[in-house]
PDB file of C-alpha atoms in Angstrom:
ATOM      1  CA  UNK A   1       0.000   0.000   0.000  1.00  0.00           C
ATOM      2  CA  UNK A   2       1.384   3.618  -0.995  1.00  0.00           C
ATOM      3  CA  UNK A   3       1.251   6.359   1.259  1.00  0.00           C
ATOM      4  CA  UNK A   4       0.837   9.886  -0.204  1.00  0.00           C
ATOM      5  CA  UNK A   5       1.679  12.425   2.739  1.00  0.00           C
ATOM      6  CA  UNK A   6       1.006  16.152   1.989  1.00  0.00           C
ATOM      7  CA  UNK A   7       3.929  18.690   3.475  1.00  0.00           C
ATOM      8  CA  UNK A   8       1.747  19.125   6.920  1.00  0.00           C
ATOM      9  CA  UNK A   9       1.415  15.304   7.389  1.00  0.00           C
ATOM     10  CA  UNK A  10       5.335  14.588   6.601  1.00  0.00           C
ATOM     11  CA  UNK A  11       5.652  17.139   8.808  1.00  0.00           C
ATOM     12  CA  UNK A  12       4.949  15.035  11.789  1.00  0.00           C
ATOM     13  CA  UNK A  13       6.060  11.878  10.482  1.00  0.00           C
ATOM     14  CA  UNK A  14       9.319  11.470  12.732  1.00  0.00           C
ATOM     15  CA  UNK A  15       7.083  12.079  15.801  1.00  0.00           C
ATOM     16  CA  UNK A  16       4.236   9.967  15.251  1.00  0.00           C
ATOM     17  CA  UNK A  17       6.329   7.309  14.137  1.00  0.00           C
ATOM     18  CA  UNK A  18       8.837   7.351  17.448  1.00  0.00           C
ATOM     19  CA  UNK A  19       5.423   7.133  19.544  1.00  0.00           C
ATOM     20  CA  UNK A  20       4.656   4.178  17.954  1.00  0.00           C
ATOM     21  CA  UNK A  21       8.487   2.859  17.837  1.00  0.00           C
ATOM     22  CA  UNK A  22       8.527   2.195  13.926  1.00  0.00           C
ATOM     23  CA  UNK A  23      10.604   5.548  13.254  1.00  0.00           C
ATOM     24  CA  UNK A  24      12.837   6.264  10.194  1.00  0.00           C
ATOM     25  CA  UNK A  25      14.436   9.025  10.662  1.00  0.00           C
ATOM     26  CA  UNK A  26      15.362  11.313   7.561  1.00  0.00           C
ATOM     27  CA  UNK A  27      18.527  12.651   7.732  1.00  0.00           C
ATOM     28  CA  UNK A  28      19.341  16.149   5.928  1.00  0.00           C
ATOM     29  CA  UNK A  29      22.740  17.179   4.794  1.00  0.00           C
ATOM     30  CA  UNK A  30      24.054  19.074   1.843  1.00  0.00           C
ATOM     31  CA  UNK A  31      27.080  16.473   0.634  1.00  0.00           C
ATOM     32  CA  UNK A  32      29.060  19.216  -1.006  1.00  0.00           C
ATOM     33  CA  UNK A  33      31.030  20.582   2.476  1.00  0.00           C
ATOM     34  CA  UNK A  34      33.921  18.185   3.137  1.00  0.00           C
ATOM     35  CA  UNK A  35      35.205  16.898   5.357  1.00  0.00           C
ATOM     36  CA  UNK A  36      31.917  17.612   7.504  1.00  0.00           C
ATOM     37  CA  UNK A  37      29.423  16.108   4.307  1.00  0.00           C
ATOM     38  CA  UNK A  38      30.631  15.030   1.004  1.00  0.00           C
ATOM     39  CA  UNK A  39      29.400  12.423  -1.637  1.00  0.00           C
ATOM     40  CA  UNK A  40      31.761   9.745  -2.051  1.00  0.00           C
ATOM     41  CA  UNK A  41      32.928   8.009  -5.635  1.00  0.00           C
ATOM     42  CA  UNK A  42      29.280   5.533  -4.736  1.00  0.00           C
ATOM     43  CA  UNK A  43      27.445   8.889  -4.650  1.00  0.00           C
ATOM     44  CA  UNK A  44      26.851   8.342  -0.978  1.00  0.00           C
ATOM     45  CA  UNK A  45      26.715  10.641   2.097  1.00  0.00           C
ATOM     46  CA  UNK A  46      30.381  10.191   3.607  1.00  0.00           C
ATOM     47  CA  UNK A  47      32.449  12.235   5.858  1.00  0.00           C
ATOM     48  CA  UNK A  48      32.415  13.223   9.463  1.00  0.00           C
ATOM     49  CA  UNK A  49      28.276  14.129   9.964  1.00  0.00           C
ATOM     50  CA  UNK A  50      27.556  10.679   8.257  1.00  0.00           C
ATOM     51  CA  UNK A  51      29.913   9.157  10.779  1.00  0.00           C
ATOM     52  CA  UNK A  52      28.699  10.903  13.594  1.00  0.00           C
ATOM     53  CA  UNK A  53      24.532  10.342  12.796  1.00  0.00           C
ATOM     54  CA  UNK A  54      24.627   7.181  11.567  1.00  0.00           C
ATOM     55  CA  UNK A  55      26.133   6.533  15.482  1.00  0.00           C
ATOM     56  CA  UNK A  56      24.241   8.923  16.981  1.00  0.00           C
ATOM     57  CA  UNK A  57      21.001   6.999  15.280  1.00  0.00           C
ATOM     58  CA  UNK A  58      22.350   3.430  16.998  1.00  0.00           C
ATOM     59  CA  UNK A  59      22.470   4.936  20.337  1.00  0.00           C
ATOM     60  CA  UNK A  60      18.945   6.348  19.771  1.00  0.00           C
ATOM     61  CA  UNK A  61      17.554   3.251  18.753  1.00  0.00           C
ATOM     62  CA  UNK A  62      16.500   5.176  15.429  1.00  0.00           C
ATOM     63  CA  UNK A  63      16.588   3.785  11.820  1.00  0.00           C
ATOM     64  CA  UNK A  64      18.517   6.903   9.646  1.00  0.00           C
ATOM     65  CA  UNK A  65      18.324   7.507   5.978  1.00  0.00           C
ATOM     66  CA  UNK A  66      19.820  10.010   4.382  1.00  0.00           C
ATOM     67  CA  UNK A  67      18.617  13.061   2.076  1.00  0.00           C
ATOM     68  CA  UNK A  68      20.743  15.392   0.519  1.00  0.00           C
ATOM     69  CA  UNK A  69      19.422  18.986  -0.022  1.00  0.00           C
ATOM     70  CA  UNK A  70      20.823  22.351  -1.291  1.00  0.00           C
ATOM     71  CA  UNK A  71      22.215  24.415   1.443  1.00  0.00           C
ATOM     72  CA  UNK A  72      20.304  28.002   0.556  1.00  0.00           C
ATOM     73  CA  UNK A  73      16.814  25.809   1.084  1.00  0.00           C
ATOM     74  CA  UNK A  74      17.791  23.508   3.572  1.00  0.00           C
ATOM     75  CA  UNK A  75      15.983  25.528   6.605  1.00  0.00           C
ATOM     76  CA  UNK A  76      12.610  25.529   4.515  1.00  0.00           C
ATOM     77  CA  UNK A  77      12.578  22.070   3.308  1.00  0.00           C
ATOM     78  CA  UNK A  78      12.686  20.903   7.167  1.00  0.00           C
ATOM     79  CA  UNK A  79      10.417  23.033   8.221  1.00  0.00           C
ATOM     80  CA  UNK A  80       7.653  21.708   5.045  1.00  0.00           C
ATOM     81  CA  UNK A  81       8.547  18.035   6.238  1.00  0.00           C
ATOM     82  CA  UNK A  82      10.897  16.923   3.511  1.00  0.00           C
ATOM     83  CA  UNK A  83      13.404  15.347   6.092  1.00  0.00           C
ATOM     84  CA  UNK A  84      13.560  15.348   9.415  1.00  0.00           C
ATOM     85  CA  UNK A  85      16.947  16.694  10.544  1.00  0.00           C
ATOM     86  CA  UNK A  86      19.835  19.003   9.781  1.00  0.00           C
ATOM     87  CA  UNK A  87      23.099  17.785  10.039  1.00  0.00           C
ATOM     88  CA  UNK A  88      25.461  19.940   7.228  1.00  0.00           C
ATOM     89  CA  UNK A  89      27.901  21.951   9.393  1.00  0.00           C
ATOM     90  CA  UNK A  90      25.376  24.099  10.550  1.00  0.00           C
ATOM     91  CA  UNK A  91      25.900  26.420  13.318  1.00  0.00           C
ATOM     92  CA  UNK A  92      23.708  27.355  16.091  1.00  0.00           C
ATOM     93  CA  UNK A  93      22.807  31.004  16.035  1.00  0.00           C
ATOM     94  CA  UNK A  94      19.925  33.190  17.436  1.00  0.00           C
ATOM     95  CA  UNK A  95      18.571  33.730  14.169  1.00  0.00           C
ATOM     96  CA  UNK A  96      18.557  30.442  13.215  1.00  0.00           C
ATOM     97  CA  UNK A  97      16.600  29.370  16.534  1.00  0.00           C
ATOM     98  CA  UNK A  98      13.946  31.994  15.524  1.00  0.00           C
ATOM     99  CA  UNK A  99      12.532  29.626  12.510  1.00  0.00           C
ATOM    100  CA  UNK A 100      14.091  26.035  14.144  1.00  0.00           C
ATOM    101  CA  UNK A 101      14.938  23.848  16.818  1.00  0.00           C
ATOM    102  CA  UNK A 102      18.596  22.486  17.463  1.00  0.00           C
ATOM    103  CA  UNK A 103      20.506  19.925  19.417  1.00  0.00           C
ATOM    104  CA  UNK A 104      23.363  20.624  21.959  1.00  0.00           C
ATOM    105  CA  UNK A 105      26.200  21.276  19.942  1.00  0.00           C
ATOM    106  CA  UNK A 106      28.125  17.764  18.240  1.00  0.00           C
ATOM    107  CA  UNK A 107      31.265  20.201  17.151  1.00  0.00           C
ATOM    108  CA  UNK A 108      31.936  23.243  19.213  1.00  0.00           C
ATOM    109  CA  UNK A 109      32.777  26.262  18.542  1.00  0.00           C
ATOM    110  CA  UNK A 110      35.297  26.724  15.990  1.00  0.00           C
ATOM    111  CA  UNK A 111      37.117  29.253  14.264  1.00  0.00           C
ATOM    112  CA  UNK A 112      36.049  30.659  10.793  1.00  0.00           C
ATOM    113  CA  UNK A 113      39.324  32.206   8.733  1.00  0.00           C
ATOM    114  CA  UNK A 114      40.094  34.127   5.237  1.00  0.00           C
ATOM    115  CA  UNK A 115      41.603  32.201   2.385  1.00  0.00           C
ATOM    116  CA  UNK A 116      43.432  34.471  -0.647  1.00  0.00           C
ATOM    117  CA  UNK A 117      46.085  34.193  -3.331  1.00  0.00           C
ATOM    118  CA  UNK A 118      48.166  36.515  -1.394  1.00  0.00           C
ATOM    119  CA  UNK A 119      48.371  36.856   2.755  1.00  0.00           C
ATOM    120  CA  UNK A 120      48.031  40.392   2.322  1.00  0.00           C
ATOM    121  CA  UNK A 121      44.683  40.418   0.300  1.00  0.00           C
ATOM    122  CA  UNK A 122      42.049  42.950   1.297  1.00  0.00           C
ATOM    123  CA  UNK A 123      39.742  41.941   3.738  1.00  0.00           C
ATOM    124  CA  UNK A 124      38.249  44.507   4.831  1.00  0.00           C
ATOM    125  CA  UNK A 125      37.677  47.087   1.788  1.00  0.00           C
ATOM    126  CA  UNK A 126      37.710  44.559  -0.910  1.00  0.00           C
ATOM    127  CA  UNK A 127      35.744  41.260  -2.080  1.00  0.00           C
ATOM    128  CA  UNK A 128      34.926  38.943  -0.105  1.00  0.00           C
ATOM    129  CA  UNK A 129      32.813  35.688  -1.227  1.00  0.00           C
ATOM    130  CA  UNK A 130      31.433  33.247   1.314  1.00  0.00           C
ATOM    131  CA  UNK A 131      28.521  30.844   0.947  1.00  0.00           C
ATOM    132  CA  UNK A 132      24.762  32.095   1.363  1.00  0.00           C
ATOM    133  CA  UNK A 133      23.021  32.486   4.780  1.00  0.00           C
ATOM    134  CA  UNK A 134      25.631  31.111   6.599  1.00  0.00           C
ATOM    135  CA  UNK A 135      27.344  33.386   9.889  1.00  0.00           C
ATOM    136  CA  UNK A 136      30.288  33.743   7.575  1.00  0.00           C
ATOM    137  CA  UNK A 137      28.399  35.470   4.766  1.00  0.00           C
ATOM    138  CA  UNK A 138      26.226  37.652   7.882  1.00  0.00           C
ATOM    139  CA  UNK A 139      29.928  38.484   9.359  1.00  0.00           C
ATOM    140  CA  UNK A 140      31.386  39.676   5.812  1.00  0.00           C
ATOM    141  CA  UNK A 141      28.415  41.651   5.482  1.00  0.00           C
ATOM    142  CA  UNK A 142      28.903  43.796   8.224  1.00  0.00           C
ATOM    143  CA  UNK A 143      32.783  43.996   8.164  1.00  0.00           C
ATOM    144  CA  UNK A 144      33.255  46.630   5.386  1.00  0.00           C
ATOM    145  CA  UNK A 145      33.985  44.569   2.762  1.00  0.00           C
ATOM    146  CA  UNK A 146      31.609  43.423  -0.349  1.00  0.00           C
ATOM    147  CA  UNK A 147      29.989  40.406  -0.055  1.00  0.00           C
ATOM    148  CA  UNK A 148      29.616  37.982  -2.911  1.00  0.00           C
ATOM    149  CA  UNK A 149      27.598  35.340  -1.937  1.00  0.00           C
ATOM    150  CA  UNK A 150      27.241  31.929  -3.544  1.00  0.00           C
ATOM    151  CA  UNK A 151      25.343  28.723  -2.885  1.00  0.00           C
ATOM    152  CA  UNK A 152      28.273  26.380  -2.247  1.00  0.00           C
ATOM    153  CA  UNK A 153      31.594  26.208  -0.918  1.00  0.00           C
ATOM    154  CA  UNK A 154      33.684  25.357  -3.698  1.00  0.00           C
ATOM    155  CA  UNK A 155      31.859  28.076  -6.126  1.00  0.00           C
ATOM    156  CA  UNK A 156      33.486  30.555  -3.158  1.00  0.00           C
ATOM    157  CA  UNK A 157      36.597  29.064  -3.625  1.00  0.00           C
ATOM    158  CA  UNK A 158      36.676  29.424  -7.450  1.00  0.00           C
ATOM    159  CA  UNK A 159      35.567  32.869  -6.972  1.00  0.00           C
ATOM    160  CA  UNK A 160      39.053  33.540  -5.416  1.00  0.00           C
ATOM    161  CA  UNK A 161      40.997  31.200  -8.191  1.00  0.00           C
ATOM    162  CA  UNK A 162      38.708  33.258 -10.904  1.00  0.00           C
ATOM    163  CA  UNK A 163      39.697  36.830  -9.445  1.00  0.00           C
ATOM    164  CA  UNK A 164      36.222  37.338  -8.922  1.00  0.00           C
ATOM    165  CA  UNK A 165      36.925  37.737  -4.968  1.00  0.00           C
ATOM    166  CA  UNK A 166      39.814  38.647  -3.609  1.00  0.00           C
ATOM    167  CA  UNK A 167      39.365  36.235  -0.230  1.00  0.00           C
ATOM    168  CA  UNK A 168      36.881  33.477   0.646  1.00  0.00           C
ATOM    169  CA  UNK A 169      35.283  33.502   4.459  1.00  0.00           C
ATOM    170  CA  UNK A 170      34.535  30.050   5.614  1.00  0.00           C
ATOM    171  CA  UNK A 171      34.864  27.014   8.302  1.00  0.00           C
ATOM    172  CA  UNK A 172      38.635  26.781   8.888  1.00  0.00           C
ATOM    173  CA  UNK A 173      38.101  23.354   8.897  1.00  0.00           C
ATOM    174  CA  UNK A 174      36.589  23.254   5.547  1.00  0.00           C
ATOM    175  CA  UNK A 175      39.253  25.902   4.574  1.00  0.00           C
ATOM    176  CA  UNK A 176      42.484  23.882   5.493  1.00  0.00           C
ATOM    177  CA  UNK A 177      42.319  20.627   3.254  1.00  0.00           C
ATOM    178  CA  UNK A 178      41.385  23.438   0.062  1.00  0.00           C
ATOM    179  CA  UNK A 179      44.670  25.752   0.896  1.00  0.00           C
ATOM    180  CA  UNK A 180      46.771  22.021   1.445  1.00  0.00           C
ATOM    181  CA  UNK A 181      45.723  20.417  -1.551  1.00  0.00           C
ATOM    182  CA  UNK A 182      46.096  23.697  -3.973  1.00  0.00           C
ATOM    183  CA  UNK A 183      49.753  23.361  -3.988  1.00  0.00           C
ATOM    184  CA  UNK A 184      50.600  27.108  -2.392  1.00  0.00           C
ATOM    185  CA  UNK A 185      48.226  28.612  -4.274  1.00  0.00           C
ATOM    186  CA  UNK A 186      46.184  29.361  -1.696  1.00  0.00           C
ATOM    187  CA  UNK A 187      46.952  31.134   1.269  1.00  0.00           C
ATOM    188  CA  UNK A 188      45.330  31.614   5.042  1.00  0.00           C
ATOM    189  CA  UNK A 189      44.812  35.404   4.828  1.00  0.00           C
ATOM    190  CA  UNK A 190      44.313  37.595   7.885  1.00  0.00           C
ATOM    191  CA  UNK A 191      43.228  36.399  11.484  1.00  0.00           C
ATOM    192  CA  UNK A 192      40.652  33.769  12.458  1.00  0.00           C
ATOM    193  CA  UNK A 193      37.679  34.352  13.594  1.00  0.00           C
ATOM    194  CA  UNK A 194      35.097  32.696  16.378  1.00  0.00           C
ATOM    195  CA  UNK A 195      31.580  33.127  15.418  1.00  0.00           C
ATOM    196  CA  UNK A 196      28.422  30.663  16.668  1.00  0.00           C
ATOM    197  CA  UNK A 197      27.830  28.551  19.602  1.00  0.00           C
ATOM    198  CA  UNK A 198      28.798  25.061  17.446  1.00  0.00           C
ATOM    199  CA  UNK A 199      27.270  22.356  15.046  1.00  0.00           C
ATOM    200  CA  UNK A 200      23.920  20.999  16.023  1.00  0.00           C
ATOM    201  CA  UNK A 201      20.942  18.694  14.273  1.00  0.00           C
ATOM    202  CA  UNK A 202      18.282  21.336  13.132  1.00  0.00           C
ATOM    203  CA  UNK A 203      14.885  19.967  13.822  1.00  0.00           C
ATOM    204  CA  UNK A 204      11.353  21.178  13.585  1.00  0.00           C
ATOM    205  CA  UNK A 205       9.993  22.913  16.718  1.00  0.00           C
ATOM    206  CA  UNK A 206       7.578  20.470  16.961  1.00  0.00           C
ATOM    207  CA  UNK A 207       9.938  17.286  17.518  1.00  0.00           C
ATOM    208  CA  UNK A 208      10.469  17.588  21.127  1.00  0.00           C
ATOM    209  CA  UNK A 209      10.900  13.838  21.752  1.00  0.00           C
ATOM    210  CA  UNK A 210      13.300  13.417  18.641  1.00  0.00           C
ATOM    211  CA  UNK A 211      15.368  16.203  19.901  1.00  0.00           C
ATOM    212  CA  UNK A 212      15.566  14.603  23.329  1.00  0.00           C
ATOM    213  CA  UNK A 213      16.713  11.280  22.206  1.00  0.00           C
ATOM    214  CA  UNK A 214      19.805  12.924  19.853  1.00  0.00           C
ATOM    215  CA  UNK A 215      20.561  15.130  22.621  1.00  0.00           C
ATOM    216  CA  UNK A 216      21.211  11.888  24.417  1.00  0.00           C
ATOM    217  CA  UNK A 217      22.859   9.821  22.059  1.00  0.00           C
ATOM    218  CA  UNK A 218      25.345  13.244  22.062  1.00  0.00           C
ATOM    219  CA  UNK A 219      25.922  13.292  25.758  1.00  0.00           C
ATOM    220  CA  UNK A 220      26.618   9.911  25.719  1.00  0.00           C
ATOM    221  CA  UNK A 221      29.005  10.311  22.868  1.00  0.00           C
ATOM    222  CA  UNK A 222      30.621  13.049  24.404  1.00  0.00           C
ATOM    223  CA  UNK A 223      30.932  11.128  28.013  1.00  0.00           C
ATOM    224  CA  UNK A 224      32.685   8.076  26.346  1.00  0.00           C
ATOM    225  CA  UNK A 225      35.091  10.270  23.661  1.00  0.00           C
ATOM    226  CA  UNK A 226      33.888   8.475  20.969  1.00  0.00           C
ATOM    227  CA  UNK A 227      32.570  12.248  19.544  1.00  0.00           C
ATOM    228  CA  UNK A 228      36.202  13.776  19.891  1.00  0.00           C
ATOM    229  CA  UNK A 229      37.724  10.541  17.813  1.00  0.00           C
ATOM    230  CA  UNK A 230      35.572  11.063  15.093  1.00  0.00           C
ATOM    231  CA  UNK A 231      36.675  15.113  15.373  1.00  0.00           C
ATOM    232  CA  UNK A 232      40.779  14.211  15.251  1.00  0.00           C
ATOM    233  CA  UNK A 233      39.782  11.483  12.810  1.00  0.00           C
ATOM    234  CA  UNK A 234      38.174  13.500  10.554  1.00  0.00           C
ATOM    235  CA  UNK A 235      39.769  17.413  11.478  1.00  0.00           C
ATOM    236  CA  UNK A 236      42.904  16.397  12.543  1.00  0.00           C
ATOM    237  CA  UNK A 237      45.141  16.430  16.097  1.00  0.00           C
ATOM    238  CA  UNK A 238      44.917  20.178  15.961  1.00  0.00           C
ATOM    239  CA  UNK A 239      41.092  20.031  15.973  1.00  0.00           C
ATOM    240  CA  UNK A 240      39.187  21.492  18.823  1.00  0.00           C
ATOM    241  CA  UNK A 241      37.533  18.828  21.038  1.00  0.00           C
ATOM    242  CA  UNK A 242      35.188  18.572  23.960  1.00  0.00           C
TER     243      UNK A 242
END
């Protein structure tokens, strides 16, 4: 038997379905911001947040599947029921707790940096390209410089190889394996920044009991350091931990 469910009915899917303990759980992500989300060669979800919620969905006693979703609509397709959590790097912020509900934080705080041809590119009067609605792109925008905003990471990046910017404003995590792998090209630019309160699941404000039961499966994570492997796995020994 098929089941159409309008946006309003999908939108309580995850809850009805833990009440009645037959729950899959659909997991959000983006897959285009390594090494927190990527698609692999198999086109599947891979990198640290697959890691991290496929073991945060054992703990809960949740079956996961996985949904990727473009980053500049990823707030709105939650909210109309299209999956059931966030997990793409996204930070906790004010704002963001206006529309949503989030976890504790999985990753916490962490520094966001400038990326350039040239260590002593402008960033404060010049270009400055960083992904859309992210803190980043909010930060740029009130720092002097002009914003060019794109919807992924690695069109930000190109904007700096291009000329089109003349720094990129991101993760530093995300930023490090880019400047490493381009050969010299690239250079960190400029001093780091800390912006947000760290990475936690988005959920609907509505999913009270889901939210409880990843909150748990983090704490527990967190109390046994299997959360800060996965971090120096994935970020490397210089990562911050818990």
């Amino acid at each position: 038997m098929k089941l159409i469910l309008t946006a309003a009915a999908l939108a309580t899917t995850a809850t009805m379905a833990l009440a009645d303990g037959h729950s899959v759980v659909r997991m959000g992500t983006e897959g285009q911001y390594p090494p927190y989300n990527f698609l692999n060669d198999a086109g599947e979800v891979d990198g640290f947040e697959r890691e991290v919620g496929d073991e945060l969905c054992a703990r809960a006693e949740l079956t996961c599947e996985w949904v990727t979703n473009e980053w500049d609509s990823i707030i709105p397709n939650l909210t109309s029921g299209n999956y059931d959590t966030i997990i793409a790097g996204m930070s906790i912020t004010d704002e963001r707790e206006e529309v949503i509900d989030f976890t504790q934080n999985y990753f916490p705080p962490a520094s966001s940096a400038y990326v350039a041809l040239s260590a002593d590119a402008d960033l404060t009067g010049g270009v400055v390209a960083a992904q859309t609605n992210t803190i980043q792109a909010g930060y740029v925008a009130e720092s002097g410089a002009t914003l060019l905003e794109f919807a992924t990471y690695d069109e930000t990046v190109a904007a700096v190889r291009s000329g089109e910017a003349d720094a990129v404003f991101a993760d530093k995590d995300a930023l490090l394996p880019t400047v490493e792998e381009s050969g010299g090209e690239l250079v960190l630019a400029g001093e780091d920044v800390a912006l947000g309160g760290g990475i936690g699941l988005g959920l609907r404000e509505s999913d009270d009991e889901l939210r409880g039961k990843f909150d748990a499966a983090i704490t527990s994570m967190k109390e046994d350091g299997s959360l800060n492997e996965l971090i120096l796995k994935w970020f490397g020994e210089d990562a911050t931990t818990f």
